[in-house]
Amino acid sequence: MKILVVGSGGRDHAIAWKFAQSPRVKKVFVAHGNAGISQVAECVDARTIEEMADFAEKEKIDLTFVGPEKPLSAGIVDLFNSKSIPIIGPDKRTSRLESSKCDTKVLLRELGIPVPEFAVFDDPERAREYVRSVGYQVVVKADGLAAGKGSLVCSNVEEAEEAIHLIMEKRIFGDSGNRVDIEKRLFGRELSFFCFTDGYTVLPMVAAQDYKRARDNDEGKNTGGMGSYSPHPWLTDELTEKIMSRVARPLIEGIRQKEKMIYKGVLYLGLMLVEEEGDITPYVLEINIRLGDPEAQVILPRLNTDIVDVCEKILEGQLHEIKLEWDPDYRLCLIAVSGRCKGKKGWYKGYPERYRIGVPIFGLENIDPSCLVFHSGTGFNESGQFITTGGRVFGIVSRGKTLQEAREVAYREMKKVSFEGMYYRSDIGLE
Ligand code: GLY
């Protein structure tokens, strides 16, 4: 089979690697990929969804798998379906589950799925009045897509007013800030929970712990994710069943019955597990319509079932025939980012703020082959050396019988790599 993976980050590298493992796959193409991805797949310079559809048609691609949310929200699935090119992912209308935080929260509440107390505003003055009145800490969320950085966690009213100003008036996320979803800040444990679904059957995957803040001890700004590990220590079979029965199945069934949406692809539930009177309630903080980055980097290596078989059954609407098999060993992903560094315009603070690119990377070839290396933002310079091209640069995925063992391996191997301004958190996997 010929596979096309859409994407160019670490998650998409992991997806391409996973397809390349399948005995059923002859060739993997990635649109548009990066230097690291070009080592496991052929990168194709198709940037728009129309160029991707043209390529898939010409190359007679058997299956396309979409990594990021943007092409899904732009309607890549609708376009491919109109040309009868097999593709995995929700269509444009269903993709609003991720591209409108406000509408999704309202829908979840209507479906009886646990969500934090929230209110939606398109007027900054009314939003400010609200945060002054509620008497609890809030999270202010831009309605639209914001590369994982659109949620501003606020400890007091002043921070909440500043968040409203930044999103709705200063427009730091552009039109994504036309509206905001203001939620009660919950305290508990965050869990990224993933399912495959064909719109009828919902199969839980294993869960992962993501680290969103830039600095140790969950300080600093929100990022796309600085590290991850799986299995998640809290996720028992009982809790999995609770998430399935209270969130995942009511959502997939609810949108099918109420909105006539047949969700085909990967469902990502961003949950806050809150202990209430001796019981755990899984509150939905966000819905994403794709695999997480860097969660996919630790989940896909644990998947023993052939991903091609899973995708085929999703397309046929026969996902109930699949039983997912998982490797029990831990995987830990440690992400190296472009940190504080002197650039042309003075000192840059580093990802997720301004960072420098084009910086040569040394030592990637020395990483122990027992680890996987997934590239997020790399290119080649004229002499064929890896250079940085993004904020997140690469991640090392280690394996261990325990979380501690996986952690030690990842940190030991990360020391073999260097580039100017390189930064990584020191507490990934530290429980
Ligand atoms: N790691 C968070 C995300 O993929 O959105």
Short mmCIF file of C-alpha atoms and ligand atoms in Angstrom, two decimals:
data_model
loop_
_atom_site.label_atom_id
_atom_site.label_comp_id
_atom_site.label_asym_id
_atom_site.label_seq_id
_atom_site.Cartn_x
_atom_site.Cartn_y
_atom_site.Cartn_z
CA MET A 1 0.00 0.00 0.00
CA LYS A 2 1.00 3.60 -0.51
CA ILE A 3 0.35 5.92 2.44
CA LEU A 4 0.26 9.71 2.61
CA VAL A 5 0.71 11.33 6.02
CA VAL A 6 -0.21 15.02 6.26
CA GLY A 7 1.93 17.04 8.68
CA SER A 8 5.42 18.27 9.47
CA GLY A 9 5.93 17.94 13.23
CA GLY A 10 7.01 15.37 15.80
CA ARG A 11 3.57 13.74 15.98
CA ASP A 12 3.54 13.44 12.20
CA HIS A 13 7.02 11.90 12.23
CA ALA A 14 5.72 9.31 14.73
CA ILE A 15 2.68 8.60 12.51
CA ALA A 16 4.87 8.17 9.41
CA TRP A 17 7.23 5.89 11.38
CA LYS A 18 4.26 3.80 12.56
CA PHE A 19 2.94 3.30 9.03
CA ALA A 20 6.45 2.44 7.82
CA GLN A 21 6.49 -0.43 10.40
CA SER A 22 3.49 -2.13 8.79
CA PRO A 23 4.27 -5.14 6.60
CA ARG A 24 1.32 -4.02 4.44
CA VAL A 25 2.97 -0.69 3.54
CA LYS A 26 5.24 -0.37 0.51
CA LYS A 27 5.88 3.37 0.69
CA VAL A 28 5.10 6.32 2.96
CA PHE A 29 4.92 9.90 1.67
CA VAL A 30 4.61 12.92 3.97
CA ALA A 31 3.28 16.35 2.98
CA HIS A 32 5.33 18.31 3.70
CA GLY A 33 7.49 16.74 6.41
CA ASN A 34 10.88 17.85 7.74
CA ALA A 35 14.50 16.71 7.63
CA GLY A 36 14.03 13.99 10.24
CA ILE A 37 10.87 12.70 8.59
CA SER A 38 12.75 12.42 5.27
CA GLN A 39 14.73 9.58 6.87
CA VAL A 40 11.64 7.33 7.14
CA ALA A 41 9.45 8.63 4.31
CA GLU A 42 9.53 10.62 1.09
CA CYS A 43 8.67 14.23 1.81
CA VAL A 44 6.43 15.90 -0.77
CA ASP A 45 6.27 19.67 -1.20
CA ALA A 46 2.47 19.88 -1.14
CA ARG A 47 1.37 22.74 1.14
CA THR A 48 -2.32 23.33 0.38
CA ILE A 49 -5.06 20.74 0.72
CA GLU A 50 -5.67 21.04 -3.06
CA GLU A 51 -2.00 20.23 -3.79
CA MET A 52 -2.24 17.27 -1.41
CA ALA A 53 -5.36 15.95 -3.15
CA ASP A 54 -3.69 16.34 -6.57
CA PHE A 55 -0.65 14.44 -5.32
CA ALA A 56 -2.75 11.65 -3.77
CA GLU A 57 -4.74 11.27 -7.00
CA LYS A 58 -1.67 11.20 -9.26
CA GLU A 59 0.33 8.87 -7.01
CA LYS A 60 -2.72 6.59 -6.43
CA ILE A 61 -2.38 6.80 -2.65
CA ASP A 62 -4.31 4.02 -0.90
CA LEU A 63 -4.72 5.76 2.44
CA THR A 64 -4.15 9.29 3.77
CA PHE A 65 -3.82 10.01 7.50
CA VAL A 66 -3.97 13.62 8.72
CA GLY A 67 -1.80 14.65 11.68
CA PRO A 68 -2.63 18.31 12.48
CA GLU A 69 -5.93 20.10 13.02
CA LYS A 70 -5.48 22.87 10.44
CA PRO A 71 -5.98 20.82 7.24
CA LEU A 72 -8.92 19.03 8.92
CA SER A 73 -10.54 22.35 9.79
CA ALA A 74 -9.83 23.57 6.25
CA GLY A 75 -11.86 20.64 4.87
CA ILE A 76 -9.22 18.20 3.59
CA VAL A 77 -11.50 15.23 4.36
CA ASP A 78 -14.44 16.72 2.45
CA LEU A 79 -12.13 17.44 -0.52
CA PHE A 80 -10.62 13.93 -0.58
CA ASN A 81 -14.06 12.33 -0.14
CA SER A 82 -15.38 14.34 -3.10
CA LYS A 83 -12.64 12.71 -5.21
CA SER A 84 -13.11 9.25 -3.60
CA ILE A 85 -9.57 9.25 -2.15
CA PRO A 86 -9.54 7.26 1.14
CA ILE A 87 -8.66 9.51 4.07
CA ILE A 88 -8.80 9.24 7.87
CA GLY A 89 -10.05 12.20 9.90
CA PRO A 90 -13.24 14.09 10.73
CA ASP A 91 -14.84 16.31 8.09
CA LYS A 92 -14.92 20.10 8.23
CA ARG A 93 -18.19 20.39 10.15
CA THR A 94 -17.09 17.84 12.75
CA SER A 95 -13.72 19.57 13.04
CA ARG A 96 -15.48 22.48 14.71
CA LEU A 97 -15.28 20.39 17.87
CA GLU A 98 -11.69 21.67 18.01
CA SER A 99 -11.91 24.90 16.04
CA SER A 100 -14.68 26.40 18.19
CA LYS A 101 -14.11 26.02 21.93
CA CYS A 102 -17.26 28.06 22.64
CA ASP A 103 -19.72 26.04 20.52
CA THR A 104 -18.22 22.77 21.72
CA LYS A 105 -18.62 23.65 25.39
CA VAL A 106 -22.29 24.47 24.79
CA LEU A 107 -22.79 21.18 22.91
CA LEU A 108 -21.06 19.14 25.63
CA ARG A 109 -23.26 20.70 28.28
CA GLU A 110 -26.37 19.90 26.22
CA LEU A 111 -25.21 16.28 25.94
CA GLY A 112 -24.82 16.04 29.74
CA ILE A 113 -21.02 15.55 29.54
CA PRO A 114 -19.08 16.97 32.55
CA VAL A 115 -17.58 20.40 31.77
CA PRO A 116 -16.33 23.14 34.10
CA GLU A 117 -18.75 26.05 34.74
CA PHE A 118 -18.28 28.38 31.77
CA ALA A 119 -19.65 31.35 29.86
CA VAL A 120 -19.08 32.60 26.31
CA PHE A 121 -18.47 36.25 25.33
CA ASP A 122 -17.96 38.27 22.15
CA ASP A 123 -17.73 41.58 24.03
CA PRO A 124 -14.58 42.19 26.13
CA GLU A 125 -16.34 44.57 28.53
CA ARG A 126 -19.00 41.98 29.39
CA ALA A 127 -16.26 39.35 29.74
CA ARG A 128 -14.46 41.62 32.24
CA GLU A 129 -17.65 42.15 34.23
CA TYR A 130 -18.08 38.38 34.38
CA VAL A 131 -14.58 37.62 35.71
CA ARG A 132 -15.01 40.34 38.35
CA SER A 133 -18.28 38.75 39.47
CA VAL A 134 -17.60 35.00 39.64
CA GLY A 135 -15.39 34.85 42.73
CA TYR A 136 -13.17 32.01 41.51
CA GLN A 137 -10.06 31.62 39.37
CA VAL A 138 -10.71 31.22 35.65
CA VAL A 139 -9.14 30.04 32.42
CA VAL A 140 -9.71 32.34 29.45
CA LYS A 141 -9.73 30.49 26.12
CA ALA A 142 -9.65 31.89 22.60
CA ASP A 143 -12.54 30.37 20.66
CA GLY A 144 -10.54 29.36 17.57
CA LEU A 145 -7.31 27.52 16.80
CA ALA A 146 -4.15 28.85 18.46
CA ALA A 147 -1.50 26.11 18.07
CA GLY A 148 -2.17 24.78 21.57
CA LYS A 149 -1.41 28.16 23.18
CA GLY A 150 -4.91 29.67 23.29
CA SER A 151 -5.75 28.87 26.95
CA LEU A 152 -4.61 31.45 29.48
CA VAL A 153 -4.69 30.16 33.05
CA CYS A 154 -5.37 33.01 35.50
CA SER A 155 -4.74 33.13 39.26
CA ASN A 156 -6.69 36.33 39.96
CA VAL A 157 -9.05 38.91 38.45
CA GLU A 158 -6.20 41.13 37.18
CA GLU A 159 -4.68 38.24 35.21
CA ALA A 160 -8.11 37.33 33.83
CA GLU A 161 -8.72 40.92 32.67
CA GLU A 162 -5.28 40.97 31.07
CA ALA A 163 -6.03 37.65 29.30
CA ILE A 164 -9.29 39.09 27.92
CA HIS A 165 -7.40 42.17 26.73
CA LEU A 166 -4.67 40.09 25.04
CA ILE A 167 -7.08 37.72 23.29
CA MET A 168 -10.01 40.01 22.40
CA GLU A 169 -8.42 43.45 22.02
CA LYS A 170 -4.73 42.94 21.32
CA ARG A 171 -5.73 39.94 19.17
CA ILE A 172 -2.64 37.87 19.93
CA PHE A 173 -4.37 34.88 18.29
CA GLY A 174 -5.96 36.95 15.48
CA ASP A 175 -9.58 36.12 14.64
CA SER A 176 -9.45 33.10 16.96
CA GLY A 177 -10.05 35.71 19.66
CA ASN A 178 -13.38 36.99 18.26
CA ARG A 179 -15.01 35.13 21.16
CA VAL A 180 -13.74 33.70 24.43
CA ASP A 181 -14.80 30.76 26.56
CA ILE A 182 -14.26 31.65 30.22
CA GLU A 183 -14.14 28.58 32.45
CA LYS A 184 -13.85 27.97 36.16
CA ARG A 185 -10.28 26.85 36.80
CA LEU A 186 -10.31 23.25 38.02
CA PHE A 187 -7.62 21.67 40.15
CA GLY A 188 -6.84 18.02 39.67
CA ARG A 189 -4.79 15.95 37.30
CA GLU A 190 -4.71 16.50 33.54
CA LEU A 191 -4.96 13.50 31.29
CA SER A 192 -4.84 13.25 27.50
CA PHE A 193 -7.20 10.43 26.51
CA PHE A 194 -7.43 9.14 22.94
CA CYS A 195 -9.88 6.94 21.04
CA PHE A 196 -10.23 5.61 17.51
CA THR A 197 -13.79 5.84 16.21
CA ASP A 198 -15.73 5.09 13.04
CA GLY A 199 -18.66 7.18 14.27
CA TYR A 200 -20.36 4.16 15.88
CA THR A 201 -17.75 2.10 17.73
CA VAL A 202 -15.38 3.99 20.03
CA LEU A 203 -12.14 2.18 20.96
CA PRO A 204 -10.09 3.65 23.81
CA MET A 205 -6.34 3.89 23.28
CA VAL A 206 -3.87 4.12 26.13
CA ALA A 207 -3.57 7.55 27.75
CA ALA A 208 -0.57 9.86 28.12
CA GLN A 209 0.60 12.58 30.45
CA ASP A 210 1.47 15.78 28.59
CA TYR A 211 3.56 18.68 29.99
CA LYS A 212 2.19 21.91 28.52
CA ARG A 213 4.09 24.58 30.45
CA ALA A 214 7.49 25.74 29.23
CA ARG A 215 9.36 25.50 32.55
CA ASP A 216 9.92 23.00 35.35
CA ASN A 217 7.22 22.58 38.02
CA ASP A 218 4.60 23.57 35.44
CA GLU A 219 5.70 27.18 35.41
CA GLY A 220 6.07 29.49 32.43
CA LYS A 221 3.90 29.91 29.37
CA ASN A 222 1.75 27.29 27.70
CA THR A 223 3.44 25.47 24.82
CA GLY A 224 2.34 22.76 22.40
CA GLY A 225 3.92 20.26 24.84
CA MET A 226 7.40 19.84 26.32
CA GLY A 227 7.29 16.12 27.02
CA SER A 228 5.00 13.18 27.66
CA TYR A 229 4.87 9.65 28.93
CA SER A 230 2.59 6.62 28.80
CA PRO A 231 1.09 4.57 30.52
CA HIS A 232 -0.62 7.14 32.70
CA PRO A 233 -0.39 6.17 36.40
CA TRP A 234 -3.99 7.13 37.16
CA LEU A 235 -5.68 5.34 34.30
CA THR A 236 -7.19 2.13 35.69
CA ASP A 237 -9.66 -0.01 33.74
CA GLU A 238 -12.40 1.40 35.96
CA LEU A 239 -11.46 4.99 35.12
CA THR A 240 -11.22 4.13 31.41
CA GLU A 241 -14.77 2.79 31.53
CA LYS A 242 -15.93 5.90 33.36
CA ILE A 243 -14.41 8.18 30.68
CA MET A 244 -15.92 6.02 27.94
CA SER A 245 -19.40 5.95 29.47
CA ARG A 246 -19.54 9.56 30.68
CA VAL A 247 -17.65 11.32 27.88
CA ALA A 248 -16.46 9.44 24.78
CA ARG A 249 -19.52 7.36 23.88
CA PRO A 250 -22.14 10.06 24.73
CA LEU A 251 -20.16 12.49 22.57
CA ILE A 252 -19.81 10.27 19.50
CA GLU A 253 -23.41 9.04 19.77
CA GLY A 254 -24.73 12.50 20.64
CA ILE A 255 -23.18 14.27 17.64
CA ARG A 256 -24.34 11.47 15.34
CA GLN A 257 -27.93 11.57 16.54
CA LYS A 258 -28.27 15.30 17.18
CA GLU A 259 -25.98 16.81 14.54
CA LYS A 260 -25.79 13.95 11.99
CA MET A 261 -22.00 13.95 12.30
CA ILE A 262 -20.27 10.60 11.70
CA TYR A 263 -16.90 11.08 13.39
CA LYS A 264 -14.21 8.98 11.68
CA GLY A 265 -10.69 9.21 13.02
CA VAL A 266 -8.95 9.97 16.29
CA LEU A 267 -10.76 11.67 19.16
CA TYR A 268 -8.56 13.43 21.74
CA LEU A 269 -10.15 14.32 25.05
CA GLY A 270 -8.25 16.85 27.16
CA LEU A 271 -9.54 15.96 30.64
CA MET A 272 -9.13 17.22 34.17
CA LEU A 273 -9.65 14.42 36.68
CA VAL A 274 -11.10 15.95 39.81
CA GLU A 275 -11.56 14.06 43.07
CA GLU A 276 -15.00 14.85 44.48
CA GLU A 277 -16.34 13.10 47.57
CA GLY A 278 -14.09 10.08 47.09
CA ASP A 279 -15.00 9.74 43.41
CA ILE A 280 -13.17 10.96 40.29
CA THR A 281 -15.06 13.07 37.74
CA PRO A 282 -13.54 13.43 34.24
CA TYR A 283 -14.23 17.06 33.23
CA VAL A 284 -13.66 17.92 29.57
CA LEU A 285 -11.32 20.89 29.17
CA GLU A 286 -11.00 20.56 25.41
CA ILE A 287 -11.76 18.32 22.48
CA ASN A 288 -9.21 17.83 19.75
CA ILE A 289 -9.84 16.03 16.50
CA ARG A 290 -6.43 14.41 16.06
CA LEU A 291 -3.55 12.77 17.88
CA GLY A 292 -1.66 14.92 20.38
CA ASP A 293 1.88 16.19 19.98
CA PRO A 294 3.94 14.92 21.92
CA GLU A 295 1.42 12.29 23.09
CA ALA A 296 1.46 10.41 19.76
CA GLN A 297 5.23 9.96 20.14
CA VAL A 298 4.69 7.79 23.27
CA ILE A 299 1.38 6.15 22.32
CA LEU A 300 2.09 4.92 18.79
CA PRO A 301 5.28 3.01 19.76
CA ARG A 302 3.13 1.09 22.28
CA LEU A 303 0.53 0.09 19.67
CA ASN A 304 1.14 -3.52 18.59
CA THR A 305 -1.89 -3.69 16.28
CA ASP A 306 -1.20 -2.80 12.65
CA ILE A 307 -2.33 0.80 12.17
CA VAL A 308 -3.33 0.04 8.56
CA ASP A 309 -5.86 -2.57 9.79
CA VAL A 310 -7.29 -0.02 12.23
CA CYS A 311 -7.62 2.65 9.52
CA GLU A 312 -9.25 0.25 7.07
CA LYS A 313 -11.89 -0.71 9.60
CA ILE A 314 -12.56 2.96 10.39
CA LEU A 315 -13.17 3.63 6.69
CA GLU A 316 -15.44 0.57 6.36
CA GLY A 317 -17.37 1.48 9.52
CA GLN A 318 -16.40 -1.91 10.99
CA LEU A 319 -14.15 -0.80 13.84
CA HIS A 320 -15.91 -3.25 16.20
CA GLU A 321 -13.86 -5.99 14.49
CA ILE A 322 -10.59 -4.56 15.90
CA LYS A 323 -9.10 -5.38 19.28
CA LEU A 324 -6.23 -3.03 20.04
CA GLU A 325 -3.07 -4.63 21.50
CA TRP A 326 -0.60 -2.55 23.52
CA ASP A 327 2.97 -2.98 24.74
CA PRO A 328 2.95 -2.54 28.53
CA ASP A 329 6.44 -0.91 28.73
CA TYR A 330 6.74 2.79 29.50
CA ARG A 331 7.64 5.31 26.82
CA LEU A 332 8.83 8.80 27.70
CA CYS A 333 9.28 11.67 25.24
CA LEU A 334 11.62 14.50 26.11
CA ILE A 335 11.39 17.51 23.80
CA ALA A 336 14.33 19.81 23.03
CA VAL A 337 13.30 23.34 22.06
CA SER A 338 14.95 26.50 20.72
CA GLY A 339 15.58 28.34 23.98
CA ARG A 340 17.18 31.62 24.99
CA CYS A 341 19.64 32.62 22.32
CA LYS A 342 21.21 35.72 20.78
CA GLY A 343 19.71 36.52 17.38
CA LYS A 344 19.97 39.29 14.78
CA LYS A 345 17.72 41.53 16.89
CA GLY A 346 19.27 40.92 20.31
CA TRP A 347 18.45 38.27 22.87
CA TYR A 348 15.43 36.06 22.12
CA LYS A 349 13.60 34.50 25.07
CA GLY A 350 13.06 31.21 23.27
CA TYR A 351 10.05 28.98 22.60
CA PRO A 352 7.12 29.61 23.02
CA GLU A 353 8.26 33.21 22.61
CA ARG A 354 10.63 34.48 19.95
CA TYR A 355 13.40 32.04 19.01
CA ARG A 356 16.19 31.73 16.48
CA ILE A 357 16.24 29.17 13.65
CA GLY A 358 18.94 27.85 11.31
CA VAL A 359 21.13 26.76 14.23
CA PRO A 360 23.29 23.62 13.58
CA ILE A 361 22.44 20.55 15.71
CA PHE A 362 25.23 18.25 16.87
CA GLY A 363 25.21 14.66 18.10
CA LEU A 364 21.83 13.29 16.95
CA GLU A 365 23.69 10.34 15.41
CA ASN A 366 25.05 9.34 18.84
CA ILE A 367 21.63 8.65 20.39
CA ASP A 368 21.28 5.02 21.43
CA PRO A 369 19.32 3.01 18.82
CA SER A 370 17.01 1.69 21.55
CA CYS A 371 15.47 5.18 21.52
CA LEU A 372 13.33 6.74 18.83
CA VAL A 373 14.01 10.29 17.69
CA PHE A 374 11.08 12.22 16.25
CA HIS A 375 11.80 15.59 14.65
CA SER A 376 9.49 18.57 15.15
CA GLY A 377 11.39 21.40 13.49
CA THR A 378 14.53 20.45 11.59
CA GLY A 379 15.99 21.05 8.14
CA PHE A 380 19.30 20.41 6.39
CA ASN A 381 21.90 23.11 5.66
CA GLU A 382 24.00 23.12 2.45
CA SER A 383 26.43 20.61 3.94
CA GLY A 384 23.64 18.20 4.86
CA GLN A 385 23.82 18.92 8.57
CA PHE A 386 20.65 19.08 10.67
CA ILE A 387 19.62 22.62 11.62
CA THR A 388 16.74 23.99 13.70
CA THR A 389 13.66 25.29 11.86
CA GLY A 390 11.14 25.61 14.70
CA GLY A 391 10.44 26.20 18.37
CA ARG A 392 10.11 22.54 19.21
CA VAL A 393 13.09 20.89 17.50
CA PHE A 394 13.09 17.16 18.25
CA GLY A 395 12.08 14.63 20.90
CA ILE A 396 13.81 11.54 22.22
CA VAL A 397 11.46 8.66 23.02
CA SER A 398 12.92 6.16 25.47
CA ARG A 399 11.57 2.86 26.77
CA GLY A 400 11.66 1.28 30.22
CA LYS A 401 10.00 -1.30 32.41
CA THR A 402 9.34 1.57 34.81
CA LEU A 403 8.78 5.27 34.35
CA GLN A 404 12.00 5.93 36.26
CA GLU A 405 14.01 3.73 33.89
CA ALA A 406 12.51 5.41 30.80
CA ARG A 407 13.25 8.83 32.33
CA GLU A 408 16.89 7.99 33.05
CA VAL A 409 17.47 6.76 29.50
CA ALA A 410 15.88 9.84 27.86
CA TYR A 411 17.90 12.29 29.99
CA ARG A 412 21.13 10.32 29.48
CA GLU A 413 20.67 10.33 25.70
CA MET A 414 19.62 13.99 25.54
CA LYS A 415 23.06 14.94 26.93
CA LYS A 416 24.64 13.61 23.71
CA VAL A 417 22.93 16.31 21.61
CA SER A 418 23.61 20.04 21.55
CA PHE A 419 22.75 23.21 19.69
CA GLU A 420 23.06 26.85 20.63
CA GLY A 421 20.17 27.82 22.91
CA MET A 422 18.98 24.22 23.35
CA TYR A 423 16.57 23.86 26.29
CA TYR A 424 14.51 21.05 27.78
CA ARG A 425 12.59 20.64 31.01
CA SER A 426 14.35 18.67 33.71
CA ASP A 427 11.24 17.21 35.34
CA ILE A 428 9.51 15.16 32.63
CA GLY A 429 8.39 11.88 34.19
CA LEU A 430 9.33 12.99 37.69
CA GLU A 431 6.41 11.90 39.83
N1 GLY B 1 -0.05 18.27 23.40
C1 GLY B 1 -1.20 18.99 23.20
C2 GLY B 1 -1.78 18.95 21.86
O1 GLY B 1 -1.38 18.19 21.01
O2 GLY B 1 -2.72 19.71 21.60
#
